[in-house]
mmCIF file of C-alpha atoms in Angstrom:
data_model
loop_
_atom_site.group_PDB
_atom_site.id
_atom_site.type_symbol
_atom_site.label_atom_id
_atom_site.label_comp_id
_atom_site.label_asym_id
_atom_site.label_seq_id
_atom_site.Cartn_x
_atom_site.Cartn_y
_atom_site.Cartn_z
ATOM 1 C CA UNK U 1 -71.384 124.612 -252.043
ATOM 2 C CA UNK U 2 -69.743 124.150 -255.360
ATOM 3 C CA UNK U 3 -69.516 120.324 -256.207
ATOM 4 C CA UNK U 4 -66.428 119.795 -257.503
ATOM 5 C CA UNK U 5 -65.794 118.988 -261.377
ATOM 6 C CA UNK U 6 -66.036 115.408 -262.849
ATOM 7 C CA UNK U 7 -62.601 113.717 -264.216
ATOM 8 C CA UNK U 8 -62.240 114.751 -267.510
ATOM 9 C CA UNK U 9 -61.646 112.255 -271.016
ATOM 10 C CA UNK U 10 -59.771 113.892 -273.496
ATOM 11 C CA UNK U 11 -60.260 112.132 -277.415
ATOM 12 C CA UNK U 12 -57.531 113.335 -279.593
ATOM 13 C CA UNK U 13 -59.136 113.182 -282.999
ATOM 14 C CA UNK U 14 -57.376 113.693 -286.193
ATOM 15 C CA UNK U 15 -60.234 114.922 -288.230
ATOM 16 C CA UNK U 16 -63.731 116.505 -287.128
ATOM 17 C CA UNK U 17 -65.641 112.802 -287.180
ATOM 18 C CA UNK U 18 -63.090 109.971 -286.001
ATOM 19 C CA UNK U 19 -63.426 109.982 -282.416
ATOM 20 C CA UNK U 20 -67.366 110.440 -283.406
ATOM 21 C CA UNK U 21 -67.268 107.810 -285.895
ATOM 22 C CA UNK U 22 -65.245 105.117 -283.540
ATOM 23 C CA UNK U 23 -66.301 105.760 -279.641
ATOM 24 C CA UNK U 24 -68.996 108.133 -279.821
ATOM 25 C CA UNK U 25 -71.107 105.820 -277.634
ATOM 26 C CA UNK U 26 -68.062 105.808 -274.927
ATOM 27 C CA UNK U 27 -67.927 109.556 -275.335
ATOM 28 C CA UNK U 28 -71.853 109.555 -274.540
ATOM 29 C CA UNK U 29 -71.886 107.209 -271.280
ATOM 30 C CA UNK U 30 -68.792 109.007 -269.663
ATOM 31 C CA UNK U 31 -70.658 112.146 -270.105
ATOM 32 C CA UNK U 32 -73.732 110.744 -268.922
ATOM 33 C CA UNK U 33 -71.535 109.525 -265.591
ATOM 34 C CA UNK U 34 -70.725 112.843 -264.849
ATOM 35 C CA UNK U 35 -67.099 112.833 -266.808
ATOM 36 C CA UNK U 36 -65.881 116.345 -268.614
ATOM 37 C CA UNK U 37 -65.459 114.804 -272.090
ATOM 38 C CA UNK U 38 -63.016 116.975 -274.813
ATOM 39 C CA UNK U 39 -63.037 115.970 -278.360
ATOM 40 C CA UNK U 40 -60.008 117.685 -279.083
ATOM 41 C CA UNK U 41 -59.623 117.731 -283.091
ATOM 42 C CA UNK U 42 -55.708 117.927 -284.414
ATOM 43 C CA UNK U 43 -56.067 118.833 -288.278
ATOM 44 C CA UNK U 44 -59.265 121.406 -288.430
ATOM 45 C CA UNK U 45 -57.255 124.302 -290.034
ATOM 46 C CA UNK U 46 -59.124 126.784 -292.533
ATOM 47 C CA UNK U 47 -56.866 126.716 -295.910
ATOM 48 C CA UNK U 48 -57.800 129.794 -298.141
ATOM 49 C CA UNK U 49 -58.268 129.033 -301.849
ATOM 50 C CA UNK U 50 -56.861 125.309 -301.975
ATOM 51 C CA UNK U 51 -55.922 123.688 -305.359
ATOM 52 C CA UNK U 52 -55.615 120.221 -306.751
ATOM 53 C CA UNK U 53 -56.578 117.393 -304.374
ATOM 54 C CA UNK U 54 -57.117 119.444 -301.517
ATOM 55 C CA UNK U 55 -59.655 121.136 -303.616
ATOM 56 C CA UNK U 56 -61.186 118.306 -304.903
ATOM 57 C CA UNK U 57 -61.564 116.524 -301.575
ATOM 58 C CA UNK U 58 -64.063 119.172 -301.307
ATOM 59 C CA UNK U 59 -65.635 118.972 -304.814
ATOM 60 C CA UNK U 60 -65.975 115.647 -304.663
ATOM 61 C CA UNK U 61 -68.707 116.250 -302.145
ATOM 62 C CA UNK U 62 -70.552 119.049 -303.852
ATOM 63 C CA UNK U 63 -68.851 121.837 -302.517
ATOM 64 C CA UNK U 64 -67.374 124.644 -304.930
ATOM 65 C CA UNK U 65 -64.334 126.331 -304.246
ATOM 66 C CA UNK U 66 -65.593 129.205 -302.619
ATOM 67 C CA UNK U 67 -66.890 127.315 -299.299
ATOM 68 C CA UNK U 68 -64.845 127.229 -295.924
ATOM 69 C CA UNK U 69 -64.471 123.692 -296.181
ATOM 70 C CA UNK U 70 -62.986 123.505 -292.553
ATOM 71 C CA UNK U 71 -65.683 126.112 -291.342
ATOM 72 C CA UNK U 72 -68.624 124.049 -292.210
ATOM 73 C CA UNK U 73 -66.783 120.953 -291.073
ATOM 74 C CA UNK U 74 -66.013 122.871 -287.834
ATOM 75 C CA UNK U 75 -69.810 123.542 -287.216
ATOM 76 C CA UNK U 76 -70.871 120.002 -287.893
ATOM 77 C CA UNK U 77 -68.503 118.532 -285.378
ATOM 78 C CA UNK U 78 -69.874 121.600 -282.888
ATOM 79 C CA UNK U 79 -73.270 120.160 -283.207
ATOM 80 C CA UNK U 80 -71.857 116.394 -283.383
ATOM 81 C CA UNK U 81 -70.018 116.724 -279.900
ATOM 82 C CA UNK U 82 -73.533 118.460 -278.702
ATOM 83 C CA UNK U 83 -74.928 115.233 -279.278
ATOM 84 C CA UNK U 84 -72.360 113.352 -277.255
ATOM 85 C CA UNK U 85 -72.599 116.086 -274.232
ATOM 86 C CA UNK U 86 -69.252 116.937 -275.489
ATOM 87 C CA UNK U 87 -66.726 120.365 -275.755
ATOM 88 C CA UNK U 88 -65.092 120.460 -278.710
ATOM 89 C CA UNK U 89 -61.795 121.846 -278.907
ATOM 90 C CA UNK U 90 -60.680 122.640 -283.026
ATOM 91 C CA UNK U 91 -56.671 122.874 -283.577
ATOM 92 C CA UNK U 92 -54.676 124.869 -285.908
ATOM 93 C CA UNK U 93 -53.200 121.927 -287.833
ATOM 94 C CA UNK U 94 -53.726 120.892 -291.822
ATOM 95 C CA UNK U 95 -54.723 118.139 -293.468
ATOM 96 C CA UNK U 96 -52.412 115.836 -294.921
ATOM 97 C CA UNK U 97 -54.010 117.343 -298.670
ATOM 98 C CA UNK U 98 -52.308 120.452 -297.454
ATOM 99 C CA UNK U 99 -49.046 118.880 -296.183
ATOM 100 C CA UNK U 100 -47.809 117.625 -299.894
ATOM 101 C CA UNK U 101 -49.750 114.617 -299.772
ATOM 102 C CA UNK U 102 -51.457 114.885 -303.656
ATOM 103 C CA UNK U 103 -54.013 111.490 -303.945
ATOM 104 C CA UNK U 104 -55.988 109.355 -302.207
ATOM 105 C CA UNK U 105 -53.444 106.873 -302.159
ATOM 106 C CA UNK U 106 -51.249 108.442 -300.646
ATOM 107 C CA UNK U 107 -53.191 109.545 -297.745
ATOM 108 C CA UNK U 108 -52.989 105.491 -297.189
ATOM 109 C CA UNK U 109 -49.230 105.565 -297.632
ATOM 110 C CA UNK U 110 -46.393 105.675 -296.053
ATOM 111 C CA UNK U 111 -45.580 109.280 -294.276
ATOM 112 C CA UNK U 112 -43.859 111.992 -296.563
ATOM 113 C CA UNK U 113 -40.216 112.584 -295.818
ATOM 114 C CA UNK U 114 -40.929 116.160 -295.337
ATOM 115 C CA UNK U 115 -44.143 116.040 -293.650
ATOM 116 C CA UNK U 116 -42.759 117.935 -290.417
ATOM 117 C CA UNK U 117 -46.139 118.373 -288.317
ATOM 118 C CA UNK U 118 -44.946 116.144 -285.713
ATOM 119 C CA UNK U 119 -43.062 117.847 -283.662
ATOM 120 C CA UNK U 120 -45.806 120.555 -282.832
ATOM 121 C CA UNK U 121 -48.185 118.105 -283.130
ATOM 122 C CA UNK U 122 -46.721 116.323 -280.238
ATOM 123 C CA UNK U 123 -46.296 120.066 -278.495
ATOM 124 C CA UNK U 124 -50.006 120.524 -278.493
ATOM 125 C CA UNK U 125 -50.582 116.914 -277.213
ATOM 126 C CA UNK U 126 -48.600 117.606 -274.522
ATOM 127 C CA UNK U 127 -50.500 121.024 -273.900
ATOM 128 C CA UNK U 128 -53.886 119.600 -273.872
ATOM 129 C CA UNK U 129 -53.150 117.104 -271.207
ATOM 130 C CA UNK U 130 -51.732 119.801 -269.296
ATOM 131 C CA UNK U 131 -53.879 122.018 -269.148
ATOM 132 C CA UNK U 132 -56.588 119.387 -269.064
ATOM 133 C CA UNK U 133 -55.400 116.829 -266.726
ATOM 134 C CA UNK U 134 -57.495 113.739 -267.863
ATOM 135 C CA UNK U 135 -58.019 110.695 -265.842
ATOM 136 C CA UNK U 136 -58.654 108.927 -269.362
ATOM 137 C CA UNK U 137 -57.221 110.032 -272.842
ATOM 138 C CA UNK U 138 -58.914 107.927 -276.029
ATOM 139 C CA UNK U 139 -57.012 108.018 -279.443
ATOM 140 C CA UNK U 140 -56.865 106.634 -282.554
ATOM 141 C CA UNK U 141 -54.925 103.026 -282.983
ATOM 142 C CA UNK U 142 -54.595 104.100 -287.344
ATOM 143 C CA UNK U 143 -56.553 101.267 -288.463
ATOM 144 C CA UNK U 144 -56.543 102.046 -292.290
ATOM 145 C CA UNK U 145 -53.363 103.519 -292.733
ATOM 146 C CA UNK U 146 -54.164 107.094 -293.020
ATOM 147 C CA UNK U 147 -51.048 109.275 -292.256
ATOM 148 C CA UNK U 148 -53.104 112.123 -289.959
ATOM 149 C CA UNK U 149 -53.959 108.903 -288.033
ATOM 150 C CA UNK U 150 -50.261 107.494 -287.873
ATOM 151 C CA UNK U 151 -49.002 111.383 -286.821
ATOM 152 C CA UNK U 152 -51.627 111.285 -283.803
ATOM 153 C CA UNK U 153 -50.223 107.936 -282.560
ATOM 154 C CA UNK U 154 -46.483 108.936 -283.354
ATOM 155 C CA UNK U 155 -46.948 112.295 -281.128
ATOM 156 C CA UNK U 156 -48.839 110.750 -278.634
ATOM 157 C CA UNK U 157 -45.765 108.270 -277.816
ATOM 158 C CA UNK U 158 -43.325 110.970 -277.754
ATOM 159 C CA UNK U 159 -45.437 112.866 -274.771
ATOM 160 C CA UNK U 160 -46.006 109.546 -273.048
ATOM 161 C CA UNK U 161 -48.464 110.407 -270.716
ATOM 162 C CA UNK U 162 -48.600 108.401 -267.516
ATOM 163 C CA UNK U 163 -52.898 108.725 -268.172
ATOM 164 C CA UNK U 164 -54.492 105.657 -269.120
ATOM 165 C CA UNK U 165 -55.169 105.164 -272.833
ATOM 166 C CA UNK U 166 -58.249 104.187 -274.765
ATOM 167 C CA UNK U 167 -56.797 103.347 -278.087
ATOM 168 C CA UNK U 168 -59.973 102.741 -280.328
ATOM 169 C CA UNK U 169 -60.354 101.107 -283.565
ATOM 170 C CA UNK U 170 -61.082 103.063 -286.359
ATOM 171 C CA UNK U 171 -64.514 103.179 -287.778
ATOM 172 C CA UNK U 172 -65.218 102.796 -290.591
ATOM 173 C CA UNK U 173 -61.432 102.046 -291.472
ATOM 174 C CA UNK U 174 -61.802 98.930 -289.042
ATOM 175 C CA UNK U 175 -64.824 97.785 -291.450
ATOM 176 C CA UNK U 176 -63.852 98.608 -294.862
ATOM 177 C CA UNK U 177 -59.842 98.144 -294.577
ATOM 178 C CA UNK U 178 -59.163 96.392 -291.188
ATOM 179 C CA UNK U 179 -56.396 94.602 -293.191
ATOM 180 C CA UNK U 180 -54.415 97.889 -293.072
ATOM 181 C CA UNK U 181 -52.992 98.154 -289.925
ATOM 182 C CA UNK U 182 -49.504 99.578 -290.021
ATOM 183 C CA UNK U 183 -49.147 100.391 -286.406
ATOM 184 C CA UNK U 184 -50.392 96.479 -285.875
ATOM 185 C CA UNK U 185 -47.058 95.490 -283.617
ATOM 186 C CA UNK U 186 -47.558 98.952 -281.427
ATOM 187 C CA UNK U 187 -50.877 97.662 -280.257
ATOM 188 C CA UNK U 188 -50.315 94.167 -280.184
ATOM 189 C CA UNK U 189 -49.530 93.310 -276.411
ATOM 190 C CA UNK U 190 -51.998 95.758 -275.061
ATOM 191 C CA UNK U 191 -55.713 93.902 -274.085
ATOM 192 C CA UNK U 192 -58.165 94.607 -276.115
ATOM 193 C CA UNK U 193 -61.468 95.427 -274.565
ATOM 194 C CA UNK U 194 -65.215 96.289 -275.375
ATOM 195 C CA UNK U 195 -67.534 98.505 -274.147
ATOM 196 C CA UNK U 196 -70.944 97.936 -273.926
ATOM 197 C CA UNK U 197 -73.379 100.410 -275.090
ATOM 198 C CA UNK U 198 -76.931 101.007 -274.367
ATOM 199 C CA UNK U 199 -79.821 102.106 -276.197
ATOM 200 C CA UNK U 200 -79.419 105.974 -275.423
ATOM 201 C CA UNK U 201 -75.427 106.101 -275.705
ATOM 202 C CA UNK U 202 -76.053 104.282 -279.122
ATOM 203 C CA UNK U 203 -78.737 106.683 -280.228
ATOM 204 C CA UNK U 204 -76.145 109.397 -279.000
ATOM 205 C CA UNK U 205 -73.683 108.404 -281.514
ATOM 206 C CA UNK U 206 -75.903 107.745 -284.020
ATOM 207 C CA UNK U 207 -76.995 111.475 -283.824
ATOM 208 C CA UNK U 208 -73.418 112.508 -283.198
ATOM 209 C CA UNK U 209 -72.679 110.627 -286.691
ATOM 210 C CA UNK U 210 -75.195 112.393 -288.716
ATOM 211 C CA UNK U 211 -74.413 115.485 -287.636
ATOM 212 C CA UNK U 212 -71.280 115.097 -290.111
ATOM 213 C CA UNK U 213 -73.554 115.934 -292.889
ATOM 214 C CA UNK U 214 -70.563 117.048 -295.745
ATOM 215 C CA UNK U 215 -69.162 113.421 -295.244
ATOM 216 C CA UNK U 216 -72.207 110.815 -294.549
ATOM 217 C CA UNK U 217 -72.527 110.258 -298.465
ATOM 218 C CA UNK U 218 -68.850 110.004 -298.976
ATOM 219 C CA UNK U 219 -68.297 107.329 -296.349
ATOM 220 C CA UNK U 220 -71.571 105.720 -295.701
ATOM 221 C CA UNK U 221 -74.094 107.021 -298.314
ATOM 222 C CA UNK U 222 -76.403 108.135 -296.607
ATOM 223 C CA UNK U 223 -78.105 107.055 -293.018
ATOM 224 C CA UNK U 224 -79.214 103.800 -293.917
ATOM 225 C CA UNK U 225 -75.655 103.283 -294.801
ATOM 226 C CA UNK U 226 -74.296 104.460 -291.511
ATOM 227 C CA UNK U 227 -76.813 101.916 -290.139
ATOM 228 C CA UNK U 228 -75.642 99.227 -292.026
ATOM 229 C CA UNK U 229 -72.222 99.659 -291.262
ATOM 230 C CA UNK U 230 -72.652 100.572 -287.973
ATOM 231 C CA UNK U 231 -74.534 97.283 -287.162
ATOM 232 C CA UNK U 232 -71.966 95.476 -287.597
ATOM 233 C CA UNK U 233 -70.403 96.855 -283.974
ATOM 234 C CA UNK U 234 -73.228 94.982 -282.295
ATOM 235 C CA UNK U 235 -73.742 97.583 -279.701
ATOM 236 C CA UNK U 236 -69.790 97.994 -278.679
ATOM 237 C CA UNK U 237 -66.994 99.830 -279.307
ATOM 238 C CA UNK U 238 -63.538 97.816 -279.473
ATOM 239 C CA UNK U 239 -60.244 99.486 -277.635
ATOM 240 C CA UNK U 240 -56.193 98.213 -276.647
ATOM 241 C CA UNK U 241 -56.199 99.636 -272.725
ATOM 242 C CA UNK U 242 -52.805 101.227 -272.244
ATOM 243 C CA UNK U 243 -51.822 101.789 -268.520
ATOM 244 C CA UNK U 244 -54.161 101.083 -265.295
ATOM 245 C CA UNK U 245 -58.089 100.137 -265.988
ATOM 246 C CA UNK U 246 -60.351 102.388 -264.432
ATOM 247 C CA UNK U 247 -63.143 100.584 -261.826
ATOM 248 C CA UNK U 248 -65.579 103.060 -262.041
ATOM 249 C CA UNK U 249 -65.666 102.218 -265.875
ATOM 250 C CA UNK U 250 -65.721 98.042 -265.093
ATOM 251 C CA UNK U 251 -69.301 97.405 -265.579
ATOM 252 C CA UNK U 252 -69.002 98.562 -269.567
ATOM 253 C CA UNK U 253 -66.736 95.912 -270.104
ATOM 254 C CA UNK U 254 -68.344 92.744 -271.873
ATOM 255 C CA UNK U 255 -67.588 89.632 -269.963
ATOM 256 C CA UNK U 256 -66.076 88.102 -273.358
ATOM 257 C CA UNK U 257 -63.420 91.187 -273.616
ATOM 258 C CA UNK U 258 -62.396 90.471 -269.726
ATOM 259 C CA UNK U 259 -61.458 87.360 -270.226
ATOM 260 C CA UNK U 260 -58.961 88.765 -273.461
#
């Protein structure tokens, strides 16, 4: 006899390392419980031969022009969501770099008037948790500002799914720029809760985090870095619950963050 398939948690990513980054250890217990878990990642599309900042988002981490930026970053996250006990699932959507957006600063910004991705953005939301079903989605809540962030959370409220949400602060955005918050009065009346992580979902991440070798220098340094930084969690992982909590999940949730 067959036994049946666990419920599946679907993490809708912007780029190959957020969902990683901010509730990899999540990712790893739900797996570890039995749970499908899809780290399905929005922006991951291949652009031949990019130019000015698009390019240099790549130089500036010591890869010339002629390298699949996306490829490579495409592999990493394979190997990252391996780690996790995760399938990855890679979408056909571009970076903002490639949407018009020409500077750092304005991948902090507010969105581009003609920045269109949103509609079939929210189209392939809607797919995935079709064709998926979850019994939990997890997403990103922007911390930081950036605008791939902001699409994710503007497409995911047009689908309104009736699935419960994990909306997860951004690491290391939530660190280094929790100040930024744009989508701050979204978020506000949902509870905020913690999850507890042990020793081996920790470790998990951890590997799942240095598996993103083209961008541990740029955001952390190196591993020490990402050990640094990543201390400052204290073994959890903060989200705003949208929609009914799930008991078989209870016992994750420190006693402080029940009481929020």
């Amino acid at each position: 006899m067959t036994e049946a398939p666990g419920p599946v948690a679907l993490a809708l990513s912007p780029h190959l390392d957020d969902a990683a980054f901010s509730c990899g250890g999540t990712l790893a217990l739900l797996a570890r419980r039995g749970w499908r878990v899809v780290i399905a990642t929005l922006f991951t599309q291949s652009v031949p031969e990019p130019t000015g900042f698009a390019l240099a988002c790549q130089l500036d981490k010591g890869l010339g022009p002629e390298v699949d930026y996306m490829a490579l970053r495409r592999d990493e996250d394979a190997r990252s969501c391996a780690a996790l006990g995760a399938e990855p699932a890679w979408l056909p959507f571009q970076e903002a770099p490639h949407r018009g957006y020409g500077s750092a600063p304005e991948l902090f910004a507010a969105l581009r008037d003609d920045d269109a991705v949103g509609p079939a953005l929210t189209a392939a939301i809607a797919d995935l948790a079709a064709r998926h079903r979850p019994a939990l989605i997890l997403a990103t809540q922007a911390i930081g500002g950036h605008v791939d962030h902001v699409q994710v959370v503007r497409a995911l409220d047009a689908v309104a799914p009736s699935y419960p949400i994990l909306w997860w602060r951004d690491f290391p955005y939530s660190v280094k720029a929790a100040d930024r918050e744009p989508l701050r009065e979204r978020f506000a009346g949902l509870p905020e809760i913690e999850m507890t992580l042990d020793e081996a979902a920790l470790a998990a991440k951890r590997d799942a985090a240095l598996a993103y070798a083209s961008q541990l220098g740029f955001q952390f340094g190196d591993a020490a870095g990402w050990d640094r930084l990543a201390a400052s969690s204290d073994g959890r992982e903060r989200f705003r619950l949208q929609g009914a909590w799930l008991l078989d999940l209870a016992d994750l949730v420190s006693p402080m963050a029940a009481d929020a």
